[in-house]
PDB file of C-alpha atoms in Angstrom:
ATOM      1  CA  MET A  24     -43.733  61.148 -34.571  1.00 38.00           C
ATOM      2  CA  PRO A  25     -41.958  63.364 -36.396  1.00 41.00           C
ATOM      3  CA  ALA A  26     -38.715  62.091 -37.846  1.00 40.00           C
ATOM      4  CA  LEU A  27     -36.285  64.156 -34.508  1.00 43.00           C
ATOM      5  CA  ALA A  28     -38.458  63.121 -31.992  1.00 42.00           C
ATOM      6  CA  PHE A  29     -38.039  59.783 -32.311  1.00 39.00           C
ATOM      7  CA  ALA A  30     -34.419  59.286 -32.034  1.00 41.00           C
ATOM      8  CA  LEU A  31     -35.073  62.436 -28.972  1.00 43.00           C
ATOM      9  CA  ALA A  32     -37.788  60.205 -26.840  1.00 43.00           C
ATOM     10  CA  ALA A  33     -36.063  57.191 -27.323  1.00 43.00           C
ATOM     11  CA  CYS A  34     -33.186  59.190 -25.046  1.00 43.00           C
ATOM     12  CA  GLY A  35     -36.089  60.579 -23.102  1.00 44.00           C
ATOM     13  CA  ALA A  36     -35.302  63.185 -20.803  1.00 44.00           C
ATOM     14  CA  ALA A  37     -32.281  62.130 -19.184  1.00 45.00           C
ATOM     15  CA  PRO A  38     -30.097  60.753 -22.417  1.00 50.00           C
ATOM     16  CA  THR A  39     -29.157  57.197 -22.499  1.00 75.00           C
ATOM     17  CA  LYS A  40     -25.569  55.596 -22.978  1.00 86.00           C
ATOM     18  CA  LEU A  41     -24.884  55.153 -26.701  1.00 93.00           C
ATOM     19  CA  PRO A  42     -24.840  50.960 -26.912  1.00 93.00           C
ATOM     20  CA  SER A  43     -21.329  49.273 -26.879  1.00 90.00           C
ATOM     21  CA  ARG A  44     -21.376  47.949 -30.440  1.00 96.00           C
ATOM     22  CA  LEU A  45     -23.486  49.475 -33.137  1.00 97.00           C
ATOM     23  CA  THR A  46     -22.970  48.815 -36.854  1.00 98.00           C
ATOM     24  CA  LEU A  47     -24.121  51.756 -39.534  1.00 98.00           C
ATOM     25  CA  TYR A  48     -24.844  51.258 -43.279  1.00 98.00           C
ATOM     26  CA  VAL A  49     -23.442  53.834 -45.903  1.00 98.00           C
ATOM     27  CA  TYR A  50     -22.032  54.421 -48.923  1.00 98.00           C
ATOM     28  CA  ASP A  51     -19.166  55.478 -49.240  1.00 98.00           C
ATOM     29  CA  HIS A  52     -20.171  58.226 -51.219  1.00 98.00           C
ATOM     30  CA  CYS A  53     -23.628  59.855 -49.659  1.00 98.00           C
ATOM     31  CA  PRO A  54     -23.227  63.093 -48.090  1.00 98.00           C
ATOM     32  CA  TYR A  55     -27.146  62.307 -45.925  1.00 98.00           C
ATOM     33  CA  CYS A  56     -24.127  59.147 -44.834  1.00 98.00           C
ATOM     34  CA  ASN A  57     -21.096  61.411 -44.240  1.00 98.00           C
ATOM     35  CA  ARG A  58     -22.987  63.740 -42.018  1.00 98.00           C
ATOM     36  CA  VAL A  59     -22.821  60.998 -39.351  1.00 98.00           C
ATOM     37  CA  GLU A  60     -19.649  59.611 -40.344  1.00 98.00           C
ATOM     38  CA  PHE A  61     -18.159  63.039 -39.176  1.00 98.00           C
ATOM     39  CA  LEU A  62     -20.766  63.557 -35.672  1.00 97.00           C
ATOM     40  CA  MET A  63     -19.867  60.644 -34.775  1.00 97.00           C
ATOM     41  CA  GLY A  64     -16.248  61.102 -35.481  1.00 95.00           C
ATOM     42  CA  LYS A  65     -15.425  64.274 -33.808  1.00 95.00           C
ATOM     43  CA  LEU A  66     -17.663  62.972 -31.031  1.00 95.00           C
ATOM     44  CA  GLY A  67     -15.118  59.719 -30.706  1.00 94.00           C
ATOM     45  CA  VAL A  68     -17.919  57.383 -30.702  1.00 95.00           C
ATOM     46  CA  PRO A  69     -16.936  53.704 -32.122  1.00 94.00           C
ATOM     47  CA  TYR A  70     -18.911  52.302 -34.184  1.00 97.00           C
ATOM     48  CA  GLU A  71     -18.650  49.269 -37.326  1.00 97.00           C
ATOM     49  CA  ARG A  72     -19.193  50.387 -40.324  1.00 98.00           C
ATOM     50  CA  VAL A  73     -20.584  48.132 -43.970  1.00 98.00           C
ATOM     51  CA  VAL A  74     -20.175  49.913 -47.400  1.00 98.00           C
ATOM     52  CA  TYR A  75     -23.089  48.664 -49.309  1.00 98.00           C
ATOM     53  CA  GLY A  76     -23.064  48.428 -53.472  1.00 98.00           C
ATOM     54  CA  TYR A  77     -24.932  51.205 -54.957  1.00 98.00           C
ATOM     55  CA  GLY A  78     -26.768  49.496 -57.135  1.00 98.00           C
ATOM     56  CA  GLN A  79     -28.437  47.159 -54.266  1.00 98.00           C
ATOM     57  CA  GLY A  80     -31.446  46.861 -53.943  1.00 98.00           C
ATOM     58  CA  ALA A  81     -33.040  48.220 -56.454  1.00 98.00           C
ATOM     59  CA  ASN A  82     -35.762  46.913 -58.462  1.00 97.00           C
ATOM     60  CA  PRO A  83     -34.320  45.964 -62.121  1.00 97.00           C
ATOM     61  CA  ALA A  84     -38.334  45.775 -62.884  1.00 97.00           C
ATOM     62  CA  GLU A  85     -38.558  49.292 -62.166  1.00 97.00           C
ATOM     63  CA  ALA A  86     -35.412  51.080 -62.957  1.00 97.00           C
ATOM     64  CA  GLY A  87     -34.445  50.477 -66.739  1.00 97.00           C
ATOM     65  CA  GLY A  88     -32.750  47.073 -65.848  1.00 97.00           C
ATOM     66  CA  THR A  89     -30.278  47.969 -63.456  1.00 97.00           C
ATOM     67  CA  GLY A  90     -29.533  47.328 -59.500  1.00 97.00           C
ATOM     68  CA  TYR A  91     -30.115  43.870 -58.744  1.00 98.00           C
ATOM     69  CA  ASP A  92     -30.964  42.056 -55.038  1.00 98.00           C
ATOM     70  CA  ALA A  93     -34.159  43.645 -54.506  1.00 97.00           C
ATOM     71  CA  SER A  94     -34.618  42.479 -50.837  1.00 97.00           C
ATOM     72  CA  GLY A  95     -31.361  43.122 -50.251  1.00 96.00           C
ATOM     73  CA  GLY A  96     -29.110  45.169 -48.954  1.00 95.00           C
ATOM     74  CA  PRO A  97     -31.039  47.979 -46.902  1.00 97.00           C
ATOM     75  CA  VAL A  98     -33.811  46.981 -48.320  1.00 98.00           C
ATOM     76  CA  ALA A  99     -33.528  44.295 -45.560  1.00 97.00           C
ATOM     77  CA  LEU A 100     -32.492  46.892 -42.460  1.00 98.00           C
ATOM     78  CA  THR A 101     -35.824  49.444 -43.456  1.00 97.00           C
ATOM     79  CA  GLY A 102     -37.985  47.696 -46.065  1.00 97.00           C
ATOM     80  CA  LYS A 103     -36.385  50.614 -48.934  1.00 96.00           C
ATOM     81  CA  LYS A 104     -33.308  50.620 -50.816  1.00 97.00           C
ATOM     82  CA  VAL A 105     -31.828  53.919 -47.942  1.00 97.00           C
ATOM     83  CA  LEU A 106     -28.970  54.731 -45.853  1.00 98.00           C
ATOM     84  CA  PRO A 107     -27.559  55.565 -42.990  1.00 98.00           C
ATOM     85  CA  VAL A 108     -28.479  53.255 -41.134  1.00 98.00           C
ATOM     86  CA  LEU A 109     -27.497  52.650 -37.540  1.00 98.00           C
ATOM     87  CA  ALA A 110     -27.789  49.382 -35.571  1.00 98.00           C
ATOM     88  CA  GLY A 111     -27.209  47.944 -32.684  1.00 96.00           C
ATOM     89  CA  ASP A 112     -29.000  46.648 -29.542  1.00 95.00           C
ATOM     90  CA  GLY A 113     -31.068  49.433 -27.750  1.00 94.00           C
ATOM     91  CA  VAL A 114     -31.079  51.968 -31.041  1.00 96.00           C
ATOM     92  CA  PRO A 115     -34.156  52.901 -31.267  1.00 95.00           C
ATOM     93  CA  ALA A 116     -35.395  51.685 -34.463  1.00 95.00           C
ATOM     94  CA  PRO A 117     -39.272  51.663 -35.706  1.00 96.00           C
ATOM     95  CA  ALA A 118     -41.447  48.680 -36.076  1.00 95.00           C
ATOM     96  CA  GLY A 119     -40.204  46.619 -38.674  1.00 95.00           C
ATOM     97  CA  MET A 120     -37.241  48.130 -39.585  1.00 97.00           C
ATOM     98  CA  ARG A 121     -33.717  46.836 -38.097  1.00 96.00           C
ATOM     99  CA  GLY A 122     -32.026  49.858 -37.677  1.00 97.00           C
ATOM    100  CA  LEU A 123     -32.392  53.389 -37.088  1.00 98.00           C
ATOM    101  CA  PRO A 124     -32.509  55.429 -40.773  1.00 98.00           C
ATOM    102  CA  GLU A 125     -32.365  59.165 -41.609  1.00 97.00           C
ATOM    103  CA  SER A 126     -28.951  61.152 -40.996  1.00 98.00           C
ATOM    104  CA  LEU A 127     -30.625  63.802 -39.075  1.00 97.00           C
ATOM    105  CA  GLU A 128     -32.521  61.287 -36.653  1.00 97.00           C
ATOM    106  CA  ILE A 129     -29.193  58.703 -36.963  1.00 98.00           C
ATOM    107  CA  CYS A 130     -26.790  62.387 -35.627  1.00 97.00           C
ATOM    108  CA  SER A 131     -29.953  63.872 -32.914  1.00 96.00           C
ATOM    109  CA  TYR A 132     -30.084  60.216 -30.991  1.00 96.00           C
ATOM    110  CA  VAL A 133     -26.517  60.268 -31.365  1.00 96.00           C
ATOM    111  CA  ALA A 134     -25.634  63.759 -29.755  1.00 95.00           C
ATOM    112  CA  ALA A 135     -28.224  63.040 -27.355  1.00 93.00           C
ATOM    113  CA  CYS A 136     -26.982  60.357 -26.235  1.00 93.00           C
ATOM    114  CA  ALA A 137     -22.375  60.387 -26.605  1.00 89.00           C
ATOM    115  CA  PRO A 138     -20.911  60.010 -24.121  1.00 83.00           C
ATOM    116  CA  PRO A 139     -20.547  62.972 -20.820  1.00 79.00           C
ATOM    117  CA  GLY A 140     -18.252  65.500 -21.856  1.00 78.00           C
ATOM    118  CA  SER A 141     -18.357  64.548 -25.866  1.00 86.00           C
ATOM    119  CA  ARG A 142     -20.978  67.734 -27.890  1.00 85.00           C
ATOM    120  CA  VAL A 143     -21.298  69.016 -30.974  1.00 92.00           C
ATOM    121  CA  ALA A 144     -23.474  72.670 -30.435  1.00 93.00           C
ATOM    122  CA  PRO A 145     -26.747  73.074 -32.687  1.00 94.00           C
ATOM    123  CA  ALA A 146     -27.124  73.944 -35.735  1.00 96.00           C
ATOM    124  CA  THR A 147     -27.349  78.032 -35.880  1.00 96.00           C
ATOM    125  CA  GLY A 148     -29.390  78.544 -39.427  1.00 95.00           C
ATOM    126  CA  ARG A 149     -26.658  81.000 -40.806  1.00 97.00           C
ATOM    127  CA  ALA A 150     -28.185  82.975 -43.656  1.00 98.00           C
ATOM    128  CA  ASP A 151     -24.541  83.535 -45.629  1.00 98.00           C
ATOM    129  CA  VAL A 152     -22.597  79.460 -45.163  1.00 98.00           C
ATOM    130  CA  ASP A 153     -26.413  78.845 -46.730  1.00 97.00           C
ATOM    131  CA  ARG A 154     -25.798  81.428 -49.229  1.00 98.00           C
ATOM    132  CA  TRP A 155     -22.703  79.194 -50.079  1.00 98.00           C
ATOM    133  CA  ARG A 156     -23.933  75.840 -49.907  1.00 98.00           C
ATOM    134  CA  ALA A 157     -26.774  77.673 -51.865  1.00 97.00           C
ATOM    135  CA  ALA A 158     -24.231  78.872 -54.298  1.00 97.00           C
ATOM    136  CA  PHE A 159     -21.454  76.205 -54.855  1.00 98.00           C
ATOM    137  CA  LYS A 160     -23.967  72.552 -55.189  1.00 98.00           C
ATOM    138  CA  GLU A 161     -24.539  74.126 -59.329  1.00 98.00           C
ATOM    139  CA  PRO A 162     -20.461  73.303 -59.654  1.00 98.00           C
ATOM    140  CA  MET A 163     -19.785  70.784 -57.939  1.00 98.00           C
ATOM    141  CA  THR A 164     -22.371  68.146 -57.957  1.00 98.00           C
ATOM    142  CA  LEU A 165     -21.990  68.450 -61.916  1.00 98.00           C
ATOM    143  CA  LEU A 166     -17.852  68.349 -61.450  1.00 98.00           C
ATOM    144  CA  ALA A 167     -18.775  65.480 -58.589  1.00 98.00           C
ATOM    145  CA  ARG A 168     -21.388  63.062 -60.230  1.00 98.00           C
ATOM    146  CA  PRO A 169     -19.536  62.091 -63.332  1.00 98.00           C
ATOM    147  CA  ARG A 170     -16.758  61.762 -61.072  1.00 98.00           C
ATOM    148  CA  LEU A 171     -17.904  58.993 -57.799  1.00 98.00           C
ATOM    149  CA  PRO A 172     -18.365  56.023 -59.860  1.00 98.00           C
ATOM    150  CA  GLN A 173     -15.268  55.973 -60.752  1.00 98.00           C
ATOM    151  CA  MET A 174     -14.141  56.325 -56.774  1.00 98.00           C
ATOM    152  CA  PRO A 175     -11.978  52.459 -55.903  1.00 98.00           C
ATOM    153  CA  VAL A 176     -15.125  52.360 -53.002  1.00 98.00           C
ATOM    154  CA  ALA A 177     -17.497  49.623 -52.376  1.00 98.00           C
ATOM    155  CA  ASP A 178     -20.008  51.478 -53.453  1.00 98.00           C
ATOM    156  CA  TRP A 179     -19.457  50.126 -57.594  1.00 98.00           C
ATOM    157  CA  SER A 180     -17.414  47.014 -56.755  1.00 97.00           C
ATOM    158  CA  ASP A 181     -19.474  45.723 -58.831  1.00 97.00           C
ATOM    159  CA  ALA A 182     -20.355  47.287 -62.411  1.00 96.00           C
ATOM    160  CA  ARG A 183     -23.874  47.387 -61.099  1.00 97.00           C
ATOM    161  CA  ASP A 184     -23.917  49.850 -59.485  1.00 98.00           C
ATOM    162  CA  GLY A 185     -22.387  52.643 -61.704  1.00 98.00           C
ATOM    163  CA  ALA A 186     -25.399  51.482 -63.894  1.00 98.00           C
ATOM    164  CA  TYR A 187     -27.622  52.258 -61.296  1.00 98.00           C
ATOM    165  CA  ALA A 188     -26.942  55.535 -61.055  1.00 98.00           C
ATOM    166  CA  THR A 189     -25.710  56.289 -64.419  1.00 98.00           C
ATOM    167  CA  TRP A 190     -29.926  55.071 -64.893  1.00 98.00           C
ATOM    168  CA  LYS A 191     -31.361  57.326 -61.518  1.00 98.00           C
ATOM    169  CA  TYR A 192     -30.011  60.585 -61.722  1.00 98.00           C
ATOM    170  CA  THR A 193     -30.275  60.773 -65.951  1.00 98.00           C
ATOM    171  CA  THR A 194     -33.782  59.097 -65.417  1.00 98.00           C
ATOM    172  CA  ASN A 195     -35.045  61.284 -62.548  1.00 96.00           C
ATOM    173  CA  PHE A 196     -32.850  64.543 -62.299  1.00 96.00           C
ATOM    174  CA  GLN A 197     -32.181  64.891 -66.257  1.00 98.00           C
ATOM    175  CA  PHE A 198     -28.668  65.310 -65.549  1.00 98.00           C
ATOM    176  CA  ASP A 199     -27.140  64.985 -68.475  1.00 98.00           C
ATOM    177  CA  TYR A 200     -23.595  63.410 -67.701  1.00 98.00           C
ATOM    178  CA  GLU A 201     -21.727  64.114 -70.651  1.00 98.00           C
ATOM    179  CA  ARG A 202     -22.323  68.303 -71.063  1.00 98.00           C
ATOM    180  CA  ALA A 203     -21.547  68.317 -67.695  1.00 98.00           C
ATOM    181  CA  ARG A 204     -18.014  66.731 -67.946  1.00 98.00           C
ATOM    182  CA  ALA A 205     -18.255  68.991 -70.980  1.00 98.00           C
ATOM    183  CA  ARG A 206     -18.104  72.286 -68.214  1.00 98.00           C
ATOM    184  CA  THR A 207     -14.863  71.348 -66.418  1.00 98.00           C
ATOM    185  CA  ALA A 208     -12.806  74.138 -68.040  1.00 98.00           C
ATOM    186  CA  GLU A 209     -15.677  75.901 -66.381  1.00 98.00           C
ATOM    187  CA  LEU A 210     -16.886  74.490 -63.994  1.00 98.00           C
ATOM    188  CA  LEU A 211     -12.841  74.257 -61.597  1.00 98.00           C
ATOM    189  CA  PRO A 212     -12.278  78.188 -61.755  1.00 98.00           C
ATOM    190  CA  ALA A 213     -15.774  78.863 -60.263  1.00 98.00           C
ATOM    191  CA  ALA A 214     -15.267  76.080 -57.126  1.00 98.00           C
ATOM    192  CA  SER A 215     -12.385  76.983 -56.105  1.00 98.00           C
ATOM    193  CA  ALA A 216     -12.993  80.831 -56.286  1.00 98.00           C
ATOM    194  CA  ALA A 217     -16.340  79.546 -54.004  1.00 98.00           C
ATOM    195  CA  LEU A 218     -14.022  77.389 -51.756  1.00 98.00           C
ATOM    196  CA  ARG A 219     -11.890  81.183 -51.369  1.00 98.00           C
ATOM    197  CA  ASP A 220     -14.663  82.650 -50.566  1.00 98.00           C
ATOM    198  CA  LEU A 221     -15.665  79.559 -47.513  1.00 98.00           C
ATOM    199  CA  GLU A 222     -12.222  80.069 -46.498  1.00 98.00           C
ATOM    200  CA  ALA A 223     -13.628  83.846 -44.742  1.00 97.00           C
ATOM    201  CA  LEU A 224     -16.635  82.089 -42.818  1.00 98.00           C
ATOM    202  CA  LEU A 225     -14.891  79.780 -41.447  1.00 98.00           C
ATOM    203  CA  ARG A 226     -14.697  82.045 -38.245  1.00 98.00           C
ATOM    204  CA  GLY A 227     -14.243  79.621 -35.267  1.00 97.00           C
ATOM    205  CA  VAL A 228     -11.174  76.561 -34.298  1.00 96.00           C
ATOM    206  CA  ASP A 229     -12.578  73.827 -32.417  1.00 94.00           C
ATOM    207  CA  ALA A 230     -10.829  71.889 -29.284  1.00 90.00           C
ATOM    208  CA  ASP A 231      -8.767  70.363 -32.191  1.00 92.00           C
ATOM    209  CA  GLY A 232      -7.400  73.947 -33.199  1.00 96.00           C
ATOM    210  CA  VAL A 233      -9.529  72.681 -36.428  1.00 97.00           C
ATOM    211  CA  PRO A 234     -10.509  74.977 -38.617  1.00 98.00           C
ATOM    212  CA  CYS A 235     -14.760  75.360 -38.557  1.00 98.00           C
ATOM    213  CA  LEU A 236     -17.694  77.348 -39.167  1.00 98.00           C
ATOM    214  CA  ASN A 237     -18.312  79.491 -35.727  1.00 98.00           C
ATOM    215  CA  ALA A 238     -16.304  80.451 -33.366  1.00 97.00           C
ATOM    216  CA  TRP A 239     -17.477  78.288 -30.459  1.00 94.00           C
ATOM    217  CA  GLY A 240     -16.317  75.791 -32.123  1.00 95.00           C
ATOM    218  CA  PHE A 241     -17.932  72.548 -34.425  1.00 96.00           C
ATOM    219  CA  SER A 242     -21.426  72.856 -34.547  1.00 97.00           C
ATOM    220  CA  MET A 243     -24.590  70.687 -36.269  1.00 98.00           C
ATOM    221  CA  ASP A 244     -23.357  73.465 -38.636  1.00 98.00           C
ATOM    222  CA  ASP A 245     -19.693  71.873 -40.354  1.00 98.00           C
ATOM    223  CA  VAL A 246     -21.570  68.340 -40.039  1.00 98.00           C
ATOM    224  CA  LEU A 247     -23.587  69.767 -42.931  1.00 98.00           C
ATOM    225  CA  LEU A 248     -21.543  71.135 -45.158  1.00 98.00           C
ATOM    226  CA  LEU A 249     -18.043  69.159 -44.575  1.00 98.00           C
ATOM    227  CA  PRO A 250     -19.294  66.467 -47.010  1.00 98.00           C
ATOM    228  CA  ASP A 251     -19.708  68.365 -50.032  1.00 98.00           C
ATOM    229  CA  LEU A 252     -16.491  69.327 -49.885  1.00 98.00           C
ATOM    230  CA  ARG A 253     -15.474  65.600 -49.343  1.00 98.00           C
ATOM    231  CA  GLN A 254     -18.179  65.033 -52.724  1.00 98.00           C
ATOM    232  CA  LEU A 255     -15.613  67.870 -54.747  1.00 98.00           C
ATOM    233  CA  SER A 256     -12.155  66.130 -53.334  1.00 98.00           C
ATOM    234  CA  CYS A 257     -12.760  63.102 -56.165  1.00 98.00           C
ATOM    235  CA  VAL A 258     -11.824  66.400 -58.521  1.00 98.00           C
ATOM    236  CA  ALA A 259      -8.372  66.337 -60.178  1.00 98.00           C
ATOM    237  CA  GLY A 260      -7.440  70.586 -60.106  1.00 98.00           C
ATOM    238  CA  VAL A 261      -9.018  72.478 -57.742  1.00 98.00           C
ATOM    239  CA  GLU A 262      -7.161  74.447 -55.800  1.00 98.00           C
ATOM    240  CA  TRP A 263      -7.967  74.173 -51.851  1.00 98.00           C
ATOM    241  CA  PRO A 264      -6.822  77.273 -49.553  1.00 98.00           C
ATOM    242  CA  THR A 265      -5.041  76.270 -46.942  1.00 98.00           C
ATOM    243  CA  ARG A 266      -7.097  76.456 -44.203  1.00 98.00           C
ATOM    244  CA  VAL A 267     -10.576  74.945 -46.420  1.00 98.00           C
ATOM    245  CA  ARG A 268      -8.313  72.409 -46.710  1.00 98.00           C
ATOM    246  CA  ALA A 269      -7.351  71.600 -42.893  1.00 98.00           C
ATOM    247  CA  TYR A 270     -11.214  72.376 -42.813  1.00 98.00           C
ATOM    248  CA  LEU A 271     -11.901  68.741 -44.712  1.00 98.00           C
ATOM    249  CA  ASP A 272      -8.931  67.530 -43.601  1.00 98.00           C
ATOM    250  CA  GLY A 273      -9.108  67.522 -40.310  1.00 97.00           C
ATOM    251  CA  ALA A 274     -12.752  66.278 -40.085  1.00 97.00           C
ATOM    252  CA  CYS A 275     -11.705  63.605 -42.456  1.00 97.00           C
ATOM    253  CA  ALA A 276      -9.607  62.178 -39.699  1.00 96.00           C
ATOM    254  CA  LYS A 277     -11.637  61.980 -36.738  1.00 94.00           C
ATOM    255  CA  ALA A 278     -14.282  59.421 -39.423  1.00 95.00           C
ATOM    256  CA  GLU A 279     -13.959  57.009 -40.777  1.00 85.00           C
ATOM    257  CA  CYS A 280     -13.942  58.318 -44.885  1.00 91.00           C
ATOM    258  CA  LYS A 281     -11.482  59.408 -46.428  1.00 95.00           C
ATOM    259  CA  ALA A 282     -11.239  62.026 -48.654  1.00 98.00           C
ATOM    260  CA  TYR A 283     -11.001  61.697 -52.694  1.00 98.00           C
ATOM    261  CA  ASP A 284      -8.125  63.137 -53.464  1.00 97.00           C
ATOM    262  CA  GLU A 285      -5.692  61.062 -54.334  1.00 97.00           C
ATOM    263  CA  HIS A 286      -7.735  58.812 -56.873  1.00 98.00           C
ATOM    264  CA  ALA A 287      -8.548  62.497 -58.209  1.00 98.00           C
ATOM    265  CA  GLN A 288     -10.408  62.367 -61.933  1.00 98.00           C
ATOM    266  CA  PRO A 289      -9.568  64.864 -64.305  1.00 97.00           C
TER     267      PRO A 289
END
């Protein structure tokens, strides 16, 4: 069964209530995990947040000698080193898994089964937002990726976590950490300019008076975009327009994931 269809089918035509106790397994810095946290925060769905080290579950024999506890962490939940995973009695976990994986599948399930009166509108597929995200991706990634492992979160509590991240991105994505750092003076103005452009795309406010992308309120468009902004908050020297800053801070206040400004790195 396709990913999104699985969670929706689990709720049926008349969505059931969410379990009273939910556990969300995440990496703090992961944008896919953050999607779920922003959604659940907006819907007011309570959950226990469990953060894994980024190298846990990676097999050192297959990861250049980095990683540790190859059968633990996320692997113990689903058989794969993937997060987020949502668990709880009644959560529709696929066969052989201890929770529901895949960020959009989790979002779909939670939105379908959320308490009465709670809703998040579906994504619109706005072409202007898609173009903005595509242009923002390069400066955001080049600035944030070398700095995220310096954030004091559980993702990096073991030295092997950072070593695994470095191996993964240099080996699988040919990411050059030194070159990215060397381009900081060039990339900061580009990222700041992109944030100024984003301000014009924030067409509405949500029920709490916080800026959002669409005139009718908070939607999956926001769920997909906000994690990119949170990643950039680990970079010192970025210029944040007032409404864009309010947009990020408002979403973070509702969720269990704080922005990184307090620990931002130059």
